[in-house]
PDB file of C-alpha atoms and ligand atoms in Angstrom:
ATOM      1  CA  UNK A   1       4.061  -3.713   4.286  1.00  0.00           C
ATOM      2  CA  UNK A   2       5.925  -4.650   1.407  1.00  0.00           C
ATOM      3  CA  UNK A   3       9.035  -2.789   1.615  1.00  0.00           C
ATOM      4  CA  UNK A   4       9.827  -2.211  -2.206  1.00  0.00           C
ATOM      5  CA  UNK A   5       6.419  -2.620  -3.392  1.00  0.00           C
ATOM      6  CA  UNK A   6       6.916  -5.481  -4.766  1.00  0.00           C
ATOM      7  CA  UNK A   7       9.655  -4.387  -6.895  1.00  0.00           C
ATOM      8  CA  UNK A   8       7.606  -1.258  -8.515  1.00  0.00           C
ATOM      9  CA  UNK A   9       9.146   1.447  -6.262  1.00  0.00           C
ATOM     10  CA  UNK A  10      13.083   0.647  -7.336  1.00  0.00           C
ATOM     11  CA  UNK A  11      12.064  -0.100 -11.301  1.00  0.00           C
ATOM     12  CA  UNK A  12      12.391   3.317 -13.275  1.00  0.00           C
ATOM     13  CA  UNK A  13       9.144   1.215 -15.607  1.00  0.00           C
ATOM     14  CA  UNK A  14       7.148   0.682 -12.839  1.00  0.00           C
ATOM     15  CA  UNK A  15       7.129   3.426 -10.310  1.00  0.00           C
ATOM     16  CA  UNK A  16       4.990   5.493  -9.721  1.00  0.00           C
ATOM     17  CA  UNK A  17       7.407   8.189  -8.602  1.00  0.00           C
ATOM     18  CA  UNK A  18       9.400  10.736 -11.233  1.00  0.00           C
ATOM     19  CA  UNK A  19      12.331   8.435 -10.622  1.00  0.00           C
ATOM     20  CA  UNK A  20      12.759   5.107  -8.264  1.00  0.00           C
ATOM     21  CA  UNK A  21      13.934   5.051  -4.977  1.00  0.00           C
ATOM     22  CA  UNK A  22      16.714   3.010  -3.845  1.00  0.00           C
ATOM     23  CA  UNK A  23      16.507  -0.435  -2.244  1.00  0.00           C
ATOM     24  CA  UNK A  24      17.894   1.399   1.050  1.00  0.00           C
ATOM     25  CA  UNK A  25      15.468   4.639   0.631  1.00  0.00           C
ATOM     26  CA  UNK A  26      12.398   1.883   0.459  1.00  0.00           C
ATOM     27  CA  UNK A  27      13.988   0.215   3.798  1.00  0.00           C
ATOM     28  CA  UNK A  28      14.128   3.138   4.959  1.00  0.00           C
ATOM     29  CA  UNK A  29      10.867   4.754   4.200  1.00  0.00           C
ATOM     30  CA  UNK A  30       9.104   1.512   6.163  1.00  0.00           C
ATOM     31  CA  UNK A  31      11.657   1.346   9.466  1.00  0.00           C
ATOM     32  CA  UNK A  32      10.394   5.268   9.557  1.00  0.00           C
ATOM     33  CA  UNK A  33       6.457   4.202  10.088  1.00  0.00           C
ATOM     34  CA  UNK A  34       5.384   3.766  13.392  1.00  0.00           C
ATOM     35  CA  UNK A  35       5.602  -0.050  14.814  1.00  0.00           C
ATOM     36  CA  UNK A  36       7.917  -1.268  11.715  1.00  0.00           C
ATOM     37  CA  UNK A  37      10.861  -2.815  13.362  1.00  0.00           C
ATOM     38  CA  UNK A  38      11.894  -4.451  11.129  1.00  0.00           C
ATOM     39  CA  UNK A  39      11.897  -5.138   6.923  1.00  0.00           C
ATOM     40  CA  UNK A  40      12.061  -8.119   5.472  1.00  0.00           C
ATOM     41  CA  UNK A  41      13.802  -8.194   1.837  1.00  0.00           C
ATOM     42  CA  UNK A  42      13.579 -10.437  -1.278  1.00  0.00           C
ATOM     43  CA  UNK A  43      17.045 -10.954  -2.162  1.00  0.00           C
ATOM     44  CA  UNK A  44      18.161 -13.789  -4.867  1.00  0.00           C
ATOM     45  CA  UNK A  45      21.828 -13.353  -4.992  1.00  0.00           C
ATOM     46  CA  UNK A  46      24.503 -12.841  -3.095  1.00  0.00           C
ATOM     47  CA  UNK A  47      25.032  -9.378  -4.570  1.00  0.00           C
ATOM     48  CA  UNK A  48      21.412  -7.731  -3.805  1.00  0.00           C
ATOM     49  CA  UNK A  49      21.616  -8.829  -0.182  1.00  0.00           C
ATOM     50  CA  UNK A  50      24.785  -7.127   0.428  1.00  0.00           C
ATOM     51  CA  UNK A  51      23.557  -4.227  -1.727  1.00  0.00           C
ATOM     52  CA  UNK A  52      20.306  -4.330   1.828  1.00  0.00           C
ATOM     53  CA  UNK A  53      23.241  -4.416   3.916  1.00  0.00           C
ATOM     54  CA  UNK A  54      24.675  -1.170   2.661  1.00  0.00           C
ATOM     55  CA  UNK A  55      21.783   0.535   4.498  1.00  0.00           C
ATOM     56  CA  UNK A  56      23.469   0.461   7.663  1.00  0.00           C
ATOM     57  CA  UNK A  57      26.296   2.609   6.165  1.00  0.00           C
ATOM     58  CA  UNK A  58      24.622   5.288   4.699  1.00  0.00           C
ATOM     59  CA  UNK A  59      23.836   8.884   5.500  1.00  0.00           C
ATOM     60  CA  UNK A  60      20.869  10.450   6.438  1.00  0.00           C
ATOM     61  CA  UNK A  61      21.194  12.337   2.919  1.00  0.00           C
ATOM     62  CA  UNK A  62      21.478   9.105   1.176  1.00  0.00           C
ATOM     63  CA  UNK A  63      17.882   7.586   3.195  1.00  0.00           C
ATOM     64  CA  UNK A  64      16.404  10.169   2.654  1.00  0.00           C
ATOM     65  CA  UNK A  65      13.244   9.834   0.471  1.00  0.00           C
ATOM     66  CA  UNK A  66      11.088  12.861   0.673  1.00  0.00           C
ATOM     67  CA  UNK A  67      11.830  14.498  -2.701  1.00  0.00           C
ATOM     68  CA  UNK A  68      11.318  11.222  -4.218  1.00  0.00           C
ATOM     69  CA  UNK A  69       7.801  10.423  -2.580  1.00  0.00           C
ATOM     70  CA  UNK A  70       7.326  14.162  -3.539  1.00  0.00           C
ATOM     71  CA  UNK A  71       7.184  13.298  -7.115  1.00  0.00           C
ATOM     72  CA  UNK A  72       4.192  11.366  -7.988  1.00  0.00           C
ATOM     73  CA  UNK A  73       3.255  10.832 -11.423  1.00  0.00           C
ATOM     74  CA  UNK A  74      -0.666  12.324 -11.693  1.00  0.00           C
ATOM     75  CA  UNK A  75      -1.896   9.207 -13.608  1.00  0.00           C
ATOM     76  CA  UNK A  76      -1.031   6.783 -10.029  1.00  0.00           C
ATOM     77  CA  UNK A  77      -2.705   9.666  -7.911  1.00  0.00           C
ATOM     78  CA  UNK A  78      -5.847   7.854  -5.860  1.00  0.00           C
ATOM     79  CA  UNK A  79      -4.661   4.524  -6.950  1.00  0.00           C
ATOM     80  CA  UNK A  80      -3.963   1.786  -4.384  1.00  0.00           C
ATOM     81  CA  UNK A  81      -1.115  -0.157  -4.942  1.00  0.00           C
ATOM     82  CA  UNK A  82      -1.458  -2.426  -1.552  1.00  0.00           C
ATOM     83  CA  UNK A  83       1.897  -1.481  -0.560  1.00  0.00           C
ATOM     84  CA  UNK A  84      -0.091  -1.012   3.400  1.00  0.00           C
ATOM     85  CA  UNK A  85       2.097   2.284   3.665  1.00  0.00           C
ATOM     86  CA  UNK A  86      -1.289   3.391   5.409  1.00  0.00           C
ATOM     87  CA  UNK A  87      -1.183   0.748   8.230  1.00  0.00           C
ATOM     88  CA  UNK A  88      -1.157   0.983  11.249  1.00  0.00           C
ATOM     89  CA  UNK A  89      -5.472   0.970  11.698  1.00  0.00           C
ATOM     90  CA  UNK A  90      -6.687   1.478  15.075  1.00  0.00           C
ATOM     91  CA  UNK A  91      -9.522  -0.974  14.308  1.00  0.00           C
ATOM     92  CA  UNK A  92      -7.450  -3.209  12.536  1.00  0.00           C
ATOM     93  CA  UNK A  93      -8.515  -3.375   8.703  1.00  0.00           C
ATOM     94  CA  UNK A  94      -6.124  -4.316   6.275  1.00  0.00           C
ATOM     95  CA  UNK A  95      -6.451  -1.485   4.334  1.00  0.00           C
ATOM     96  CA  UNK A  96      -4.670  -2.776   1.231  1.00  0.00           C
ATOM     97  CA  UNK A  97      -6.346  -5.928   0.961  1.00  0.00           C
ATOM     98  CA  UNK A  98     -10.214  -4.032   1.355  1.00  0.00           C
ATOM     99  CA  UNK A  99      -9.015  -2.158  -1.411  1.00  0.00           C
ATOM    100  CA  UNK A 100      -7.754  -4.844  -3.754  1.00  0.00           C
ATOM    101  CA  UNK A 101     -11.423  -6.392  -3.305  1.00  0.00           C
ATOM    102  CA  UNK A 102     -12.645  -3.205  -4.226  1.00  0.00           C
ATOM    103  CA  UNK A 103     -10.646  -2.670  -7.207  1.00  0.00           C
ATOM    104  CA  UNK A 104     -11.803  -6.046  -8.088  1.00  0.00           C
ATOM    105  CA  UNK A 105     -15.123  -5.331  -7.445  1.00  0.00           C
ATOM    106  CA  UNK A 106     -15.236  -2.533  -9.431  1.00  0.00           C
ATOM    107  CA  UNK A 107     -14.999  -4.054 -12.853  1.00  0.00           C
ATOM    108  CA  UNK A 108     -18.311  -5.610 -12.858  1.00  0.00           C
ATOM    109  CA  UNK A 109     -20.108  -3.837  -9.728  1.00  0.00           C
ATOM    110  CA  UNK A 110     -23.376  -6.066 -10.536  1.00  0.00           C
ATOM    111  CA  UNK A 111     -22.147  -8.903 -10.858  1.00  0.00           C
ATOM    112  CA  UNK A 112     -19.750  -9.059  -8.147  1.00  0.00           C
ATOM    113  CA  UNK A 113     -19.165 -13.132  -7.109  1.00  0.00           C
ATOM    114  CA  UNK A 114     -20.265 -15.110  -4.290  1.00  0.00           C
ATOM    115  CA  UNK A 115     -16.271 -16.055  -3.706  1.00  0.00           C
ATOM    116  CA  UNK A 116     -14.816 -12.008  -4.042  1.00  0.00           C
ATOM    117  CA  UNK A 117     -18.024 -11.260  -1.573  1.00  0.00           C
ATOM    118  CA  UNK A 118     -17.021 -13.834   0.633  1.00  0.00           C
ATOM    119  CA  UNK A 119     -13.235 -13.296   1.014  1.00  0.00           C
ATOM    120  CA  UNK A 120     -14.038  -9.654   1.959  1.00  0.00           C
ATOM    121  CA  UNK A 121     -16.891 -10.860   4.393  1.00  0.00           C
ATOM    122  CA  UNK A 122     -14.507 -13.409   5.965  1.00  0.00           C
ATOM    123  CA  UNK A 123     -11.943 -10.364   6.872  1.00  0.00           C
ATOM    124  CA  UNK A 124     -11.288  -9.763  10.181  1.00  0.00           C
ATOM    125  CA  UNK A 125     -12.356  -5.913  10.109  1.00  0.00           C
ATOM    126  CA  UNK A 126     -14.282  -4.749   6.700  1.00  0.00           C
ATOM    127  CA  UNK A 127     -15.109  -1.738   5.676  1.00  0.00           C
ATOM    128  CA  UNK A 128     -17.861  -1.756   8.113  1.00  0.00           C
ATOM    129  CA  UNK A 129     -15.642  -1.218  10.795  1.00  0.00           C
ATOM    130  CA  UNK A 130     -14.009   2.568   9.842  1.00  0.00           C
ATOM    131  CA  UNK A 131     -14.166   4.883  11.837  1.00  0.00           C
ATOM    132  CA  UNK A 132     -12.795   7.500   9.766  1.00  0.00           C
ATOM    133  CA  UNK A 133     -10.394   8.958  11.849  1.00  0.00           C
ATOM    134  CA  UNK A 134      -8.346   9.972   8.887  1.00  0.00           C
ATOM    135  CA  UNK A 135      -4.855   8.322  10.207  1.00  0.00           C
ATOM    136  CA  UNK A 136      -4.064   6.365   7.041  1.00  0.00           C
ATOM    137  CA  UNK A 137      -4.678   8.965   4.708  1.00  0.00           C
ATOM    138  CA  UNK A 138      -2.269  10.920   6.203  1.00  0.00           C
ATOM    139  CA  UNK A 139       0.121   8.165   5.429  1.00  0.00           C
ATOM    140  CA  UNK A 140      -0.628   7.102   2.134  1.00  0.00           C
ATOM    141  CA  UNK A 141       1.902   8.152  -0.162  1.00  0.00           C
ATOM    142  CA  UNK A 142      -0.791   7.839  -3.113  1.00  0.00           C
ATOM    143  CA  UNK A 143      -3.470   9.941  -1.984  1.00  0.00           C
ATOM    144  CA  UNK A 144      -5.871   7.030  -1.683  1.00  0.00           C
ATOM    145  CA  UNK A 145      -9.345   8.044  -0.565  1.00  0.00           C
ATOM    146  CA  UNK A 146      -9.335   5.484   1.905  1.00  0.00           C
ATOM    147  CA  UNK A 147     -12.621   6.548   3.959  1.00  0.00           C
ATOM    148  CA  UNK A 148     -14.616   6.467   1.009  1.00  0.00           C
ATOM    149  CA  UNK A 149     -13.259   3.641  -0.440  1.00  0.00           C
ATOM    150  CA  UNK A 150     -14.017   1.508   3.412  1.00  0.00           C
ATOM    151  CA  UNK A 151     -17.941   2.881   2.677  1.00  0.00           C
ATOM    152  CA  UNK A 152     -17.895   1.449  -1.099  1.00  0.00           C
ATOM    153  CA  UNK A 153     -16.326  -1.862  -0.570  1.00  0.00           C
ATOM    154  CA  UNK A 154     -18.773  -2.368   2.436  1.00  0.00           C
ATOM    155  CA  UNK A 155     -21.757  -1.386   0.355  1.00  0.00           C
ATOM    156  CA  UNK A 156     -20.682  -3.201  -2.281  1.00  0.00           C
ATOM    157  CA  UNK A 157     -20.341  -6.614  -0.135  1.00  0.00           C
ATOM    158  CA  UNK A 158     -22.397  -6.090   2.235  1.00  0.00           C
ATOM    159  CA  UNK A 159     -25.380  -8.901   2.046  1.00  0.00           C
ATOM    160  CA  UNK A 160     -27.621  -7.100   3.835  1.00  0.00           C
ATOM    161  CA  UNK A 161     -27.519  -3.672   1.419  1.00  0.00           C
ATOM    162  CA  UNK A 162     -27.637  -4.860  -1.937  1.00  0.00           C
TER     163      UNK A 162
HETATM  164  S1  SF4 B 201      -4.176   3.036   0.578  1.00  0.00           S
HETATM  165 FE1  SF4 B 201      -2.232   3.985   0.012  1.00  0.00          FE
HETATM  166  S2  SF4 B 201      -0.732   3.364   1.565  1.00  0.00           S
HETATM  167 FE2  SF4 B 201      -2.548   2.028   1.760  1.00  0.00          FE
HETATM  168  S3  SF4 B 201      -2.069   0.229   0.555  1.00  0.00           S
HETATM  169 FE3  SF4 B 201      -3.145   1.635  -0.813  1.00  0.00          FE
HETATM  170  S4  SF4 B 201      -1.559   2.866  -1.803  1.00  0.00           S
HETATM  171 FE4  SF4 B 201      -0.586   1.847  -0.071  1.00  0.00          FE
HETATM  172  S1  SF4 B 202      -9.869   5.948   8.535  1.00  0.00           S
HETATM  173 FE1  SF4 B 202     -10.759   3.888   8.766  1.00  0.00          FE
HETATM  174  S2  SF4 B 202      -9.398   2.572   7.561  1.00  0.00           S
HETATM  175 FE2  SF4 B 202      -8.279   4.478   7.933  1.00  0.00          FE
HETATM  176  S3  SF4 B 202      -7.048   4.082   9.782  1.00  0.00           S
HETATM  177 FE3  SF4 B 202      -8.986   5.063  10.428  1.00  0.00          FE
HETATM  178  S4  SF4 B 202     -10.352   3.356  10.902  1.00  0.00           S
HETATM  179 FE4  SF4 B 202      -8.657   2.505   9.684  1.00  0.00          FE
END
């Protein structure tokens, strides 16, 4: 999981949220999901790793995201942006990564290449593998239609369909 999507959920020109959250509301957000124990954070100073730190001080008021995650811009609505809130997958697909194939795959669905077809074929649970029990849906903050997109990128690499 990246924990501040890569930078996108704290930059007011990048989120996809009416306003960022905080470095410690991101933290936050990810400790909250189940088997996170832990977030790792990108930190090149002095000043934004004390600025992490400050998460251990604050209030549940101040971690809280909810209104925040309430406030999704329409235009990022059913857009992946890999940030594997959905995780954890009982069959083990990485949800984020299927999808950034897909999104890939997408821009040219006939000519898809040999490499993008075999990066998603060399995964160690595709598409194929759903079982659609819904789980990460539930947990994607973007509304991401996750089962259907599992179907599409598998009939879109599969070998043996096309
Ligand atoms: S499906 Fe949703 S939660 Fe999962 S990586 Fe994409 S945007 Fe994030
Ligand atoms: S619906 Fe499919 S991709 Fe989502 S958690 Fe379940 S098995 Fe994994």
């Amino acid at each position: 999981m990246k924990t501040l999507g890569a930078g996108k959920l704290i930059l007011p020109e990048h989120t996809p949220f009416a306003k960022p959250l905080t470095v410690q509301q991101c933290m936050h957000y990810a400790l909250t999901h189940p088997a996170v124990a832990s977030v790792l954070i990108g930190c090149k100073n002095r000043a934004e790793v004390l600025n992490a730190v400050r998460y251990l001080d604050m209030s549940d008021e101040e971690l809280d995201y909810a209104e925040v995650l309430g406030s999704l811009r329409n235009d990022f609505r059913g857009n992946c942006v890999y940030c594997s809130h959905c995780q954890p997958c009982p069959v083990n697909i990485d949800i984020a990564t299927v999808n950034k194939y897909l999104d890939i795959g997408r821009l040219d669905k006939d000519n898809v290449s040999p490499s993008l077809r075999s990066h998603y074929q060399g995964l160690s649970a595709t598409g194929r593998d759903c079982i659609a029990c819904g789980s990460c849906e539930a947990r994607c903050p973007f509304g991401v239609e996750i089962i259907k997109n599992m179907a599409e990128a598998e009939l879109l690499f599969s070998e043996f369909i096309r």
